[in-house]
Coordinates of C-alpha atoms and ligand atoms in Angstrom, one line a residue:
Chain A
X895 CA 9.5 -19.5 18.6
X896 CA 7.3 -18.0 15.8
X897 CA 7.9 -14.3 15.6
X898 CA 4.2 -13.5 16.1
X899 CA 4.4 -15.2 19.5
X900 CA 7.6 -13.4 20.3
X901 CA 6.1 -10.1 19.4
X902 CA 3.1 -10.8 21.6
X903 CA 5.1 -12.0 24.6
X904 CA 7.9 -9.5 24.5
X905 CA 6.2 -6.3 23.2
X906 CA 2.4 -6.4 23.5
X907 CA 2.1 -8.3 26.7
X908 CA 4.7 -6.2 28.7
X909 CA 3.0 -2.9 27.6
X910 CA -0.4 -4.3 28.7
X911 CA 0.9 -5.6 32.0
X912 CA 2.7 -2.3 32.8
X913 CA -0.4 -0.2 32.1
X914 CA -2.5 -2.7 34.1
X915 CA -0.2 -2.4 37.1
X916 CA 0.5 1.3 37.0
X917 CA -2.8 2.6 38.5
X918 CA -1.9 0.7 41.7
X919 CA 1.3 2.7 42.1
X920 CA 0.7 6.0 40.3
X921 CA -2.1 8.4 41.4
X922 CA -2.8 10.3 38.2
X923 CA -5.2 7.8 36.6
X924 CA -6.4 10.2 34.0
X925 CA -2.9 10.6 32.7
X926 CA -2.4 6.8 32.5
X927 CA -5.7 6.6 30.7
X928 CA -4.7 9.2 28.2
X929 CA -1.5 7.3 27.6
X930 CA -3.5 4.2 26.8
X931 CA -5.8 6.2 24.5
X932 CA -2.8 7.6 22.6
X933 CA -1.2 4.2 22.4
X934 CA -4.4 2.9 20.7
X935 CA -4.7 5.9 18.4
X936 CA -1.0 5.9 17.4
X937 CA -1.3 2.2 16.5
X938 CA -4.5 2.9 14.6
X939 CA -2.6 5.5 12.6
X940 CA 0.2 2.9 12.2
X941 CA -2.3 0.5 10.6
X942 CA -3.6 2.9 8.0
X943 CA -0.5 5.0 7.4
X944 CA 2.3 2.6 8.2
X945 CA 0.8 -0.3 6.2
X946 CA -0.9 1.6 3.4
X947 CA 0.6 5.1 3.2
X948 CA -2.6 7.0 3.7
X949 CA -2.1 9.8 6.2
X950 CA -5.3 10.2 8.1
X951 CA -5.4 13.9 9.1
X952 CA -9.0 13.6 10.1
X953 CA -8.4 10.4 12.2
X954 CA -10.2 12.1 15.1
X955 CA -13.4 11.9 13.2
X956 CA -13.7 8.1 14.0
X957 CA -12.8 8.8 17.6
X958 CA -15.4 11.6 18.1
X959 CA -18.0 9.6 16.2
X960 CA -17.3 6.6 18.5
X961 CA -17.6 8.8 21.6
X962 CA -21.0 10.1 20.4
X963 CA -22.1 6.6 19.4
X964 CA -21.4 5.6 23.0
X965 CA -23.2 8.6 24.3
X966 CA -26.3 8.2 22.1
X967 CA -26.7 4.6 23.1
X968 CA -26.3 5.3 26.8
X969 CA -28.6 8.4 26.8
X970 CA -31.4 7.2 24.6
X971 CA -31.3 3.4 24.8
X972 CA -30.0 3.2 28.3
X973 CA -27.5 0.7 27.1
X974 CA -24.9 -0.7 29.5
X975 CA -21.3 0.5 28.9
X976 CA -19.9 -2.5 27.2
X977 CA -22.5 -2.8 24.4
X978 CA -22.2 0.9 23.9
X979 CA -18.4 0.7 23.4
X980 CA -19.0 -2.1 20.8
X981 CA -21.5 0.2 19.1
X982 CA -18.9 3.0 19.2
X983 CA -16.6 0.6 17.2
X984 CA -19.4 -0.1 14.8
X985 CA -20.0 3.6 14.3
X986 CA -16.3 4.0 13.5
X987 CA -16.5 1.2 10.9
X988 CA -19.7 2.6 9.3
X989 CA -18.1 6.1 9.1
X990 CA -15.1 4.4 7.5
X991 CA -17.3 2.7 5.0
X992 CA -19.0 6.0 4.1
X993 CA -15.5 7.5 3.6
X994 CA -14.0 4.7 1.4
X995 CA -14.4 6.8 -1.7
X996 CA -11.6 9.0 -0.2
X997 CA -9.2 6.1 -0.8
X998 CA -9.3 7.0 -4.5
X999 CA -7.4 10.2 -3.6
X1000 CA -3.7 10.1 -2.9
X1001 CA -1.1 12.0 -0.9
X1002 CA -2.1 15.4 0.4
X1003 CA -5.5 15.2 -1.3
X1004 CA -6.5 12.3 0.8
X1005 CA -5.2 13.9 4.0
X1006 CA -7.1 17.1 3.4
X1007 CA -10.3 15.3 2.4
X1008 CA -10.1 13.2 5.5
X1009 CA -9.6 16.3 7.6
X1010 CA -12.6 18.0 5.9
X1011 CA -14.7 14.8 6.5
X1012 CA -13.9 14.8 10.2
X1013 CA -14.9 18.5 10.5
X1014 CA -18.2 17.7 8.7
X1015 CA -18.9 15.0 11.2
X1016 CA -18.1 17.4 14.1
X1017 CA -20.5 20.0 12.7
X1018 CA -23.2 17.5 12.1
X1019 CA -23.1 16.3 15.7
X1020 CA -22.6 19.7 17.2
X1021 CA -25.6 21.1 15.1
X1022 CA -28.2 22.6 17.5
X1023 CA -30.9 21.1 15.3
X1024 CA -29.8 17.7 16.5
X1025 CA -30.1 18.7 20.1
X1026 CA -32.7 16.0 20.8
X1027 CA -30.2 13.3 19.7
X1028 CA -26.7 14.5 20.3
X1029 CA -27.3 17.5 22.7
X1030 CA -25.7 19.5 19.9
X1031 CA -23.1 22.0 21.1
X1032 CA -24.2 21.6 24.7
X1033 CA -22.3 18.5 25.4
X1034 CA -23.3 15.2 27.1
X1035 CA -23.2 14.0 30.6
X1036 CA -23.3 10.2 31.1
X1037 CA -23.6 9.7 34.8
X1038 CA -25.4 6.3 34.3
X1039 CA -22.3 4.6 33.1
X1040 CA -19.7 6.5 35.1
X1041 CA -17.0 4.1 36.2
X1042 CA -13.4 5.1 35.5
X1043 CA -12.0 1.8 36.8
X1044 CA -14.0 -0.3 34.4
X1045 CA -13.5 2.2 31.6
X1046 CA -9.7 2.0 32.1
X1047 CA -9.9 -1.8 32.0
X1048 CA -11.9 -1.5 28.7
X1049 CA -9.3 0.8 27.3
X1050 CA -6.7 -1.9 28.0
X1051 CA -8.8 -4.5 26.2
X1052 CA -9.0 -2.2 23.2
X1053 CA -5.3 -1.6 23.4
X1054 CA -4.7 -5.4 23.5
X1055 CA -6.9 -5.8 20.4
X1056 CA -5.1 -3.0 18.6
X1057 CA -1.6 -4.4 19.5
X1058 CA -2.8 -7.8 18.4
X1059 CA -3.9 -6.5 15.0
X1060 CA -0.5 -4.8 14.5
X1061 CA 1.4 -8.0 15.5
X1062 CA -0.8 -9.8 13.0
X1063 CA -0.1 -7.3 10.3
X1064 CA 3.6 -7.5 11.0
X1065 CA 3.7 -11.2 10.8
X1066 CA 1.1 -12.2 8.2
X1067 CA 1.0 -12.3 4.5
X1068 CA -1.8 -9.7 4.6
X1069 CA 0.5 -7.3 6.4
X1070 CA 3.2 -8.0 3.7
X1071 CA 0.6 -7.4 1.0
X1072 CA -0.4 -4.1 2.6
X1073 CA 3.2 -3.0 2.7
X1074 CA 3.5 -4.0 -1.0
X1075 CA 0.5 -1.9 -1.8
X1076 CA 2.0 1.1 0.1
X1077 CA 5.3 0.7 -1.8
X1078 CA 3.8 0.4 -5.2
X1079 CA 0.1 -0.3 -5.8
X1080 CA 0.6 -1.2 -9.5
X1081 CA 3.2 -3.8 -8.7
X1082 CA 1.2 -5.1 -5.9
X1083 CA -1.7 -5.8 -8.3
X1084 CA 0.8 -7.6 -10.6
X1085 CA 1.7 -9.8 -7.7
X1086 CA -2.0 -10.7 -7.6
X1087 CA -3.0 -8.5 -4.6
X1088 CA -6.5 -7.0 -4.7
X1089 CA -5.3 -3.5 -4.0
X1090 CA -8.7 -1.9 -3.4
X1091 CA -9.8 -4.6 -1.0
X1092 CA -6.6 -4.5 1.0
X1093 CA -6.8 -0.7 1.4
X1094 CA -10.4 -0.9 2.5
X1095 CA -9.6 -3.6 5.1
X1096 CA -6.8 -1.5 6.6
X1097 CA -8.9 1.6 6.5
X1098 CA -11.8 -0.1 8.3
X1099 CA -9.5 -1.7 10.9
X1100 CA -8.0 1.6 11.8
X1101 CA -11.5 3.2 11.9
X1102 CA -12.7 0.4 14.2
X1103 CA -9.8 1.0 16.6
X1104 CA -10.5 4.7 16.8
X1105 CA -14.2 4.2 17.2
X1106 CA -13.6 1.8 20.1
X1107 CA -11.1 4.2 21.6
X1108 CA -13.7 7.0 21.4
X1109 CA -16.3 4.8 23.1
X1110 CA -14.0 4.0 26.1
X1111 CA -13.0 7.7 26.2
X1112 CA -16.7 8.7 26.5
X1113 CA -17.2 6.1 29.2
X1114 CA -14.1 7.3 31.1
X1115 CA -14.7 11.0 31.0
X1116 CA -18.5 10.8 31.0
X1117 CA -18.9 14.6 30.5
X1118 CA -17.7 16.1 27.2
X1119 CA -18.5 18.5 24.4
X1120 CA -18.2 18.0 20.6
X1121 CA -15.0 20.1 20.6
X1122 CA -13.4 17.9 23.1
X1123 CA -13.8 14.6 21.3
X1124 CA -13.3 16.0 17.9
X1125 CA -10.2 18.1 18.9
X1126 CA -7.7 18.1 16.0
X1127 CA -5.0 17.4 18.7
X1128 CA -6.0 13.8 18.8
X1129 CA -5.2 13.4 15.1
X1130 CA -2.0 15.4 15.2
X1131 CA -0.7 13.8 18.3
X1132 CA -1.5 10.3 17.2
X1133 CA 0.2 10.9 13.8
X1134 CA 3.2 12.7 15.3
X1135 CA 3.7 10.0 18.0
X1136 CA 3.5 7.2 15.4
X1137 CA 5.8 8.9 12.9
X1138 CA 8.3 9.9 15.7
X1139 CA 8.7 6.3 16.8
X1140 CA 8.5 4.8 13.3
X1141 CA 5.5 3.3 11.5
X1142 CA 5.1 -0.1 9.9
X1143 CA 6.6 -1.5 13.1
X1144 CA 5.1 -2.6 16.4
X1145 CA 7.4 -0.8 18.7
X1146 CA 7.7 2.5 16.9
X1147 CA 4.4 4.0 17.8
X1148 CA 4.8 2.7 21.4
X1149 CA 8.2 4.4 21.7
X1150 CA 6.8 7.5 20.2
X1151 CA 3.9 7.8 22.6
X1152 CA 6.0 7.1 25.7
X1153 CA 8.7 9.6 24.8
X1154 CA 6.7 12.4 23.2
X1155 CA 3.6 12.2 25.4
X1156 CA 5.9 11.7 28.4
X1157 CA 7.7 14.9 27.6
X1158 CA 4.4 16.7 27.0
X1159 CA 3.2 15.8 30.4
X1160 CA 6.5 16.4 32.2
X1161 CA 7.0 19.9 30.9
X1162 CA 3.9 20.7 28.9
X1163 CA 1.9 22.0 31.7
X1164 CA 4.5 23.6 34.0
X1165 CA 6.5 25.4 31.3
X1166 CA 4.5 25.4 28.1
X1167 CA 6.9 27.8 26.4
X1168 CA 9.8 25.3 26.7
X1169 CA 7.5 22.5 25.8
X1170 CA 6.6 24.1 22.5
X1171 CA 10.3 24.8 21.8
X1172 CA 11.5 21.3 22.6
X1173 CA 8.6 19.7 20.8
X1174 CA 9.2 21.8 17.7
X1175 CA 12.9 21.0 17.7
X1176 CA 12.3 17.3 18.2
X1177 CA 9.9 17.2 15.3
X1178 CA 12.1 19.2 13.0
X1179 CA 15.0 17.0 14.0
X1180 CA 13.0 13.9 13.2
X1181 CA 11.9 15.1 9.8
X1182 CA 15.4 16.2 8.9
X1183 CA 17.5 13.3 10.3
X1184 CA 15.2 10.4 10.9
X1185 CA 12.3 10.5 8.5
X1186 CA 11.6 6.8 9.2
X1187 CA 11.3 7.4 12.9
X1188 CA 13.4 6.6 16.0
X1189 CA 13.4 2.8 15.3
X1190 CA 15.3 3.5 12.1
X1191 CA 18.3 4.4 14.3
X1192 CA 18.4 0.7 15.0
X1193 CA 17.4 -0.7 11.6
X1194 CA 20.0 1.4 9.9
X1195 CA 22.6 -0.5 12.0
X1196 CA 21.2 -3.7 10.7
X1197 CA 19.3 -4.5 13.9
X1198 CA 15.9 -5.9 13.3
X1199 CA 13.3 -4.0 15.2
X1200 CA 9.8 -5.5 15.2
Chain B
X45 CA 5.1 -23.2 -41.5
X46 CA 3.1 -25.6 -39.3
X47 CA -0.6 -24.8 -38.9
X48 CA -1.0 -22.0 -36.4
X49 CA -2.1 -22.8 -32.9
X50 CA -5.1 -20.9 -31.6
X51 CA -3.7 -17.7 -30.2
X52 CA -3.7 -17.3 -26.4
X53 CA -4.2 -13.6 -26.8
X54 CA -5.7 -11.6 -29.6
X55 CA -6.2 -7.9 -29.6
X56 CA -8.5 -6.3 -32.1
X57 CA -9.0 -2.6 -33.1
X58 CA -7.7 -1.6 -29.7
X59 CA -8.0 2.1 -28.9
X60 CA -6.6 4.0 -25.9
X61 CA -7.0 7.7 -25.6
X62 CA -5.4 10.1 -23.2
X63 CA -7.6 13.2 -23.5
X64 CA -7.9 13.7 -27.2
X65 CA -4.6 12.0 -28.0
X66 CA -4.8 8.4 -29.4
X67 CA -2.0 6.4 -27.9
X68 CA -3.4 3.3 -29.4
X69 CA -5.4 3.8 -32.6
X70 CA -7.0 0.5 -33.8
X71 CA -4.2 -1.9 -33.0
X72 CA -4.8 -5.6 -33.8
X73 CA -2.5 -8.6 -33.3
X74 CA -2.3 -12.0 -31.7
X75 CA 0.2 -14.2 -30.0
X76 CA 0.3 -18.0 -29.4
X77 CA 1.7 -20.2 -26.7
X78 CA 5.4 -20.8 -27.1
X79 CA 5.8 -17.8 -29.4
X80 CA 8.0 -14.8 -28.9
X81 CA 6.4 -11.7 -30.5
X82 CA 8.4 -8.5 -30.8
X83 CA 6.6 -5.2 -30.4
X84 CA 8.8 -2.4 -31.8
X85 CA 8.4 1.2 -32.8
X86 CA 9.8 4.6 -32.1
X87 CA 9.5 6.4 -28.8
X88 CA 5.9 7.2 -27.9
X89 CA 4.4 4.8 -30.5
X90 CA 2.3 3.1 -27.9
X91 CA 4.2 -0.1 -27.0
X92 CA 4.0 0.5 -23.2
X93 CA 0.4 1.6 -23.5
X94 CA -0.4 -1.7 -25.3
X95 CA 1.2 -3.6 -22.5
X96 CA -0.6 -1.5 -19.9
X97 CA -4.0 -2.2 -21.5
X98 CA -3.4 -5.9 -21.9
X99 CA -2.3 -6.2 -18.3
X100 CA -5.3 -4.3 -17.0
X101 CA -3.7 -1.1 -15.9
X102 CA -5.9 0.8 -18.3
X103 CA -9.3 -0.1 -19.6
X104 CA -9.4 0.2 -23.4
X105 CA -11.5 3.0 -25.0
X106 CA -12.4 0.8 -27.9
X107 CA -11.7 -2.6 -29.4
X108 CA -11.2 -5.9 -27.7
X109 CA -8.7 -7.9 -25.8
X110 CA -9.4 -11.6 -25.8
X111 CA -7.5 -14.1 -23.6
X112 CA -8.1 -17.7 -24.4
X113 CA -11.5 -16.9 -25.9
X114 CA -12.7 -14.6 -23.1
X115 CA -12.9 -10.8 -23.4
X116 CA -10.7 -9.2 -20.7
X117 CA -10.7 -5.5 -21.6
X118 CA -11.1 -3.5 -18.4
X119 CA -10.7 -6.5 -16.0
X120 CA -8.7 -5.6 -12.9
X121 CA -4.9 -6.4 -13.0
X122 CA -4.9 -8.8 -10.1
X123 CA -7.6 -10.9 -11.7
X124 CA -5.7 -11.0 -15.0
X125 CA -2.6 -12.2 -13.0
X126 CA -4.8 -15.0 -11.7
X127 CA -5.9 -15.8 -15.2
X128 CA -2.3 -16.1 -16.4
X129 CA -1.0 -12.7 -17.5
X130 CA 2.0 -11.0 -16.0
X131 CA 4.6 -8.4 -17.0
X132 CA 7.7 -6.4 -16.2
X133 CA 8.0 -2.7 -16.3
X134 CA 10.1 -0.4 -18.5
X135 CA 11.1 1.4 -15.3
X136 CA 11.3 -1.4 -12.8
X137 CA 8.8 -1.3 -9.9
X138 CA 9.9 -3.4 -7.0
X139 CA 8.6 -2.9 -3.5
X140 CA 11.6 -0.8 -2.5
X141 CA 11.7 -1.1 1.2
X142 CA 10.9 -4.8 1.2
X143 CA 13.7 -7.3 0.9
X144 CA 14.1 -9.2 -2.4
X145 CA 12.7 -12.3 -0.7
X146 CA 9.7 -10.4 0.6
X147 CA 9.1 -9.0 -2.9
X148 CA 8.7 -12.5 -4.2
X149 CA 6.8 -13.7 -1.2
X150 CA 3.9 -11.3 -2.0
X151 CA 3.6 -12.9 -5.4
X152 CA 3.9 -16.4 -3.9
X153 CA 1.1 -15.6 -1.5
X154 CA -1.2 -13.7 -3.8
X155 CA -0.3 -14.7 -7.3
X156 CA -2.7 -17.6 -7.4
X157 CA -0.4 -20.1 -9.0
X158 CA -1.4 -23.6 -8.1
X159 CA 2.2 -24.7 -8.0
X160 CA 4.5 -21.7 -7.8
X161 CA 8.1 -22.3 -8.8
X162 CA 10.5 -22.5 -5.9
X163 CA 11.7 -19.0 -4.9
X164 CA 15.2 -20.2 -4.2
X165 CA 15.6 -21.6 -7.7
X166 CA 14.2 -18.5 -9.4
X167 CA 16.4 -16.2 -7.4
X168 CA 19.4 -18.3 -8.3
X169 CA 18.4 -18.5 -11.9
X170 CA 18.0 -14.7 -12.2
X171 CA 21.2 -13.9 -10.2
X172 CA 19.4 -12.5 -7.2
X173 CA 20.3 -15.2 -4.6
X174 CA 23.2 -13.1 -3.2
X175 CA 21.0 -10.1 -2.5
X176 CA 17.9 -12.1 -1.4
X177 CA 17.9 -10.5 2.0
X178 CA 18.7 -6.9 1.0
X179 CA 16.0 -4.3 0.5
X180 CA 15.1 -4.0 -3.2
X181 CA 16.2 -0.3 -3.0
X182 CA 19.8 -1.5 -2.8
X183 CA 19.7 -3.3 -6.1
X184 CA 20.9 -1.8 -9.4
X185 CA 18.6 -1.2 -12.3
X186 CA 19.3 -4.4 -14.0
X187 CA 18.8 -6.4 -10.8
X188 CA 15.5 -4.6 -10.2
X189 CA 14.4 -5.6 -13.6
X190 CA 15.2 -9.2 -12.9
X191 CA 13.3 -8.9 -9.6
X192 CA 10.3 -7.7 -11.6
X193 CA 10.7 -10.7 -13.8
X194 CA 11.0 -13.1 -10.9
X195 CA 7.9 -11.6 -9.3
X196 CA 6.1 -12.1 -12.6
X197 CA 7.3 -15.7 -13.1
X198 CA 6.3 -16.6 -9.5
X199 CA 2.6 -16.3 -10.6
X200 CA 3.2 -18.8 -13.4
X201 CA 2.0 -16.7 -16.3
X202 CA 1.0 -18.2 -19.6
X203 CA 1.3 -14.8 -21.3
X204 CA 4.4 -12.7 -20.3
X205 CA 4.8 -9.1 -21.4
X206 CA 8.4 -7.8 -21.2
X207 CA 8.8 -4.0 -21.5
X208 CA 12.4 -3.2 -22.3
X209 CA 13.8 -5.9 -20.0
X210 CA 17.1 -5.9 -21.9
X211 CA 17.7 -2.2 -22.0
X212 CA 20.8 -1.3 -20.1
X213 CA 22.3 -4.8 -20.0
X214 CA 25.8 -5.5 -21.2
X215 CA 26.5 -7.8 -24.2
X216 CA 27.2 -10.8 -22.0
X217 CA 24.0 -10.2 -20.0
X218 CA 22.0 -9.7 -23.2
X219 CA 23.1 -13.2 -24.4
X220 CA 22.2 -14.7 -21.1
X221 CA 18.7 -13.1 -20.8
X222 CA 18.0 -13.9 -24.5
X223 CA 18.6 -17.6 -23.5
X224 CA 16.3 -17.3 -20.5
X225 CA 13.5 -15.8 -22.6
X226 CA 13.8 -18.5 -25.3
X227 CA 13.7 -21.2 -22.6
X228 CA 10.6 -19.7 -21.2
X229 CA 8.9 -19.7 -24.6
X230 CA 10.0 -23.3 -25.2
X231 CA 8.2 -24.2 -21.9
X232 CA 5.0 -23.0 -23.6
X233 CA 4.8 -19.5 -22.5
X234 CA 3.6 -16.8 -24.9
X235 CA 5.9 -13.8 -24.7
X236 CA 5.6 -10.3 -26.0
X237 CA 8.9 -8.5 -26.0
X238 CA 9.1 -4.7 -26.3
X239 CA 12.7 -3.6 -27.1
X240 CA 14.6 -0.9 -28.9
X241 CA 17.7 -3.2 -29.4
X242 CA 17.1 -4.5 -32.9
X243 CA 19.9 -7.1 -32.7
X244 CA 18.3 -8.6 -29.6
X245 CA 14.8 -8.6 -31.2
X246 CA 16.1 -10.2 -34.3
X247 CA 17.8 -12.9 -32.2
X248 CA 14.9 -13.9 -30.1
X249 CA 11.6 -13.2 -31.9
X250 CA 9.7 -15.3 -34.3
X251 CA 7.7 -12.3 -35.6
X252 CA 7.4 -8.6 -34.9
X253 CA 4.7 -5.9 -35.0
X254 CA 6.0 -2.5 -35.9
X255 CA 4.0 0.3 -34.3
X256 CA 3.8 3.9 -35.2
X257 CA 1.5 6.4 -33.6
X258 CA -0.6 3.6 -32.0
X259 CA -1.1 1.8 -35.3
X260 CA 0.5 -1.3 -36.7
X261 CA 2.5 -0.5 -39.9
X262 CA 4.1 -3.9 -40.3
X263 CA 3.8 -7.5 -39.2
X264 CA 6.3 -10.3 -40.0
X265 CA 10.0 -11.1 -39.7
X266 CA 12.2 -8.2 -38.5
X267 CA 14.6 -9.0 -41.3
X268 CA 11.8 -8.1 -43.8
X269 CA 10.6 -5.2 -41.8
X270 CA 13.9 -3.3 -42.0
X271 CA 13.5 -3.3 -45.8
X272 CA 10.1 -1.8 -45.9
X273 CA 10.3 1.9 -46.8
X274 CA 7.5 3.0 -44.4
X275 CA 9.3 1.2 -41.5
X276 CA 12.6 2.7 -42.4
X277 CA 11.1 6.1 -42.5
X278 CA 9.5 5.8 -39.2
X279 CA 12.7 4.7 -37.5
X280 CA 14.9 7.1 -39.2
X281 CA 12.5 9.9 -38.3
X282 CA 12.6 8.8 -34.6
X283 CA 15.7 8.9 -32.4
X284 CA 16.3 5.2 -32.5
X285 CA 17.6 4.9 -36.0
X286 CA 17.8 1.2 -36.9
Ligands
LIG1406 N1 -0.8 8.0 -18.6 C1 -0.6 8.7 -19.7 N2 -1.2 9.9 -19.8 C2 -1.1 10.7 -20.9 N3 -0.4 10.3 -22.0 C3 0.2 9.1 -21.9 C4 0.1 8.3 -20.8 N4 0.8 7.1 -21.1 C5 1.4 7.3 -22.3 N5 1.0 8.5 -22.8 C6 1.4 9.0 -24.1 O1 1.0 8.0 -25.1 C7 2.0 7.8 -26.1 C8 2.5 6.4 -26.1 O2 3.3 6.2 -24.9 P1 4.0 4.8 -24.6 O3 4.6 4.9 -23.3 O4 3.0 3.7 -24.9 O5 5.1 4.8 -25.7 P2 6.2 3.7 -26.0 O6 6.1 3.2 -27.3 O7 6.3 2.7 -24.9 O8 7.5 4.7 -25.9 P3 9.0 4.4 -25.3 O9 9.7 3.6 -26.4 O10 9.5 5.8 -25.2 O11 8.9 3.6 -24.1 C9 3.1 8.9 -25.7 O12 2.9 10.0 -26.5 C10 2.9 9.1 -24.3 O13 3.2 10.5 -23.9
LIG1407 MG1 7.6 2.3 -23.4

């Protein structure tokens, strides 16, 4: 069996089936929805960081812009939810295009510039002068499209698309070329790879994913403020989850979300003080002992982890 | 000497500055298909910079690089690879976390060679077959250099630039790689060899360019070069006394 098919059947499909079935047996649908959103965002971080090495500290910018793209279409054009979600993805891509010059920076400079860019987008949208368009700091309420069941289904579709992209990257020559670019851009160009183009493609793919996620998020919650959808927690969580599990793999970010977001929800609300402690220790332990993520426990033993 | 073939590459009055410092200061030379040209000179004389400019890593600040009649100064590296230039690096630059095989696969997929040489043969020929499935990070320096070379050859270059490929090899390995380089030239490839090992250069090159401070100070046979007072002075002044 070709490995792309194997990865689809034994990794992507089970995740989708489980999250499609869970609402029937588990009452806290918002929590399940948040899991799906973080699975999408962690894989989006995986696409840009795992396959190219750019750490997107302002990743939430695409998510928030997508959420507001959805809101503006629904509020002003009375668009149905699905076209509005697609528009949210487009908003993510357009913002990604505007930010392509950031790809000239490297390391911490890129991370910081990306963070600054996401804050700039937040302040633009939250600007009271734009109240007519975005409702500024006062938040939006989208009762016209309110339908958590459909929004959840849409989130699963976006997750399917995202997992599909990562399976593709893991199994295609494009994915290999991206990893080569991450390892050594100069050598990649001497292998004939158009480095700039590959980076832009990965960047836009991860922007698309986050924009779509923002759109379904807006659809699901229907009432939100700029600070909600531009919360730095989205970026940080998505990055930490992806790194914890292990990037440049399909399973790593999934494992990271399930474990860390699971712990967060088990003890994060009831005993936040322990949660902070356990979280802190887990992350320090990871950085010190498993910088390549949990999956490297297996790869170090010579097991192949897709 | 038989009438010279048209050069595949000619470089004229090439200038490359870093800030106010001239790493290349009006360098001119040419190389023809099937020829092995040595590029020698003391540390910091601009050998690697010349290779970097020719392979598109840096755009020249002046002068011209002409490949098969077309000016290529400032053209992006990946395009030059597709037009028949490739190189190795003084400090080898494999894709460390990818396996040896994957390293070569990237060049197979993107190198643009109409009929790329078979990977298995190349790995065998350059003594990497046994480590084909190991990450490149596991290889020693000499093996990493061979991997650089195999990656370059996979794109079927017509002009190959070798930056200190032989440095660090033992005498037996030196003989072996000298044989490989000569065979590549006999197949019609133009090869520029940068090396500090004068015996090695003497053995494989047809002609050398001696560089000092970004300028050519001698062109011709190495055996003649070592008798030119200016060349002797430059080398005795540097740390690599001939
Ligand atoms: N990217 C760069 N930025 C600034 N200076 C540089 C850069 N690359 C090279 N130089 C300088 O240009 C000069 C020539 O360097 P180059 O690497 O071409 O020398 P080389 O002849 O290859 O020396 P070696 O034998 O030590 O490899 C040196 O003084 C070097 O410090
Ligand atoms: Mg050098």
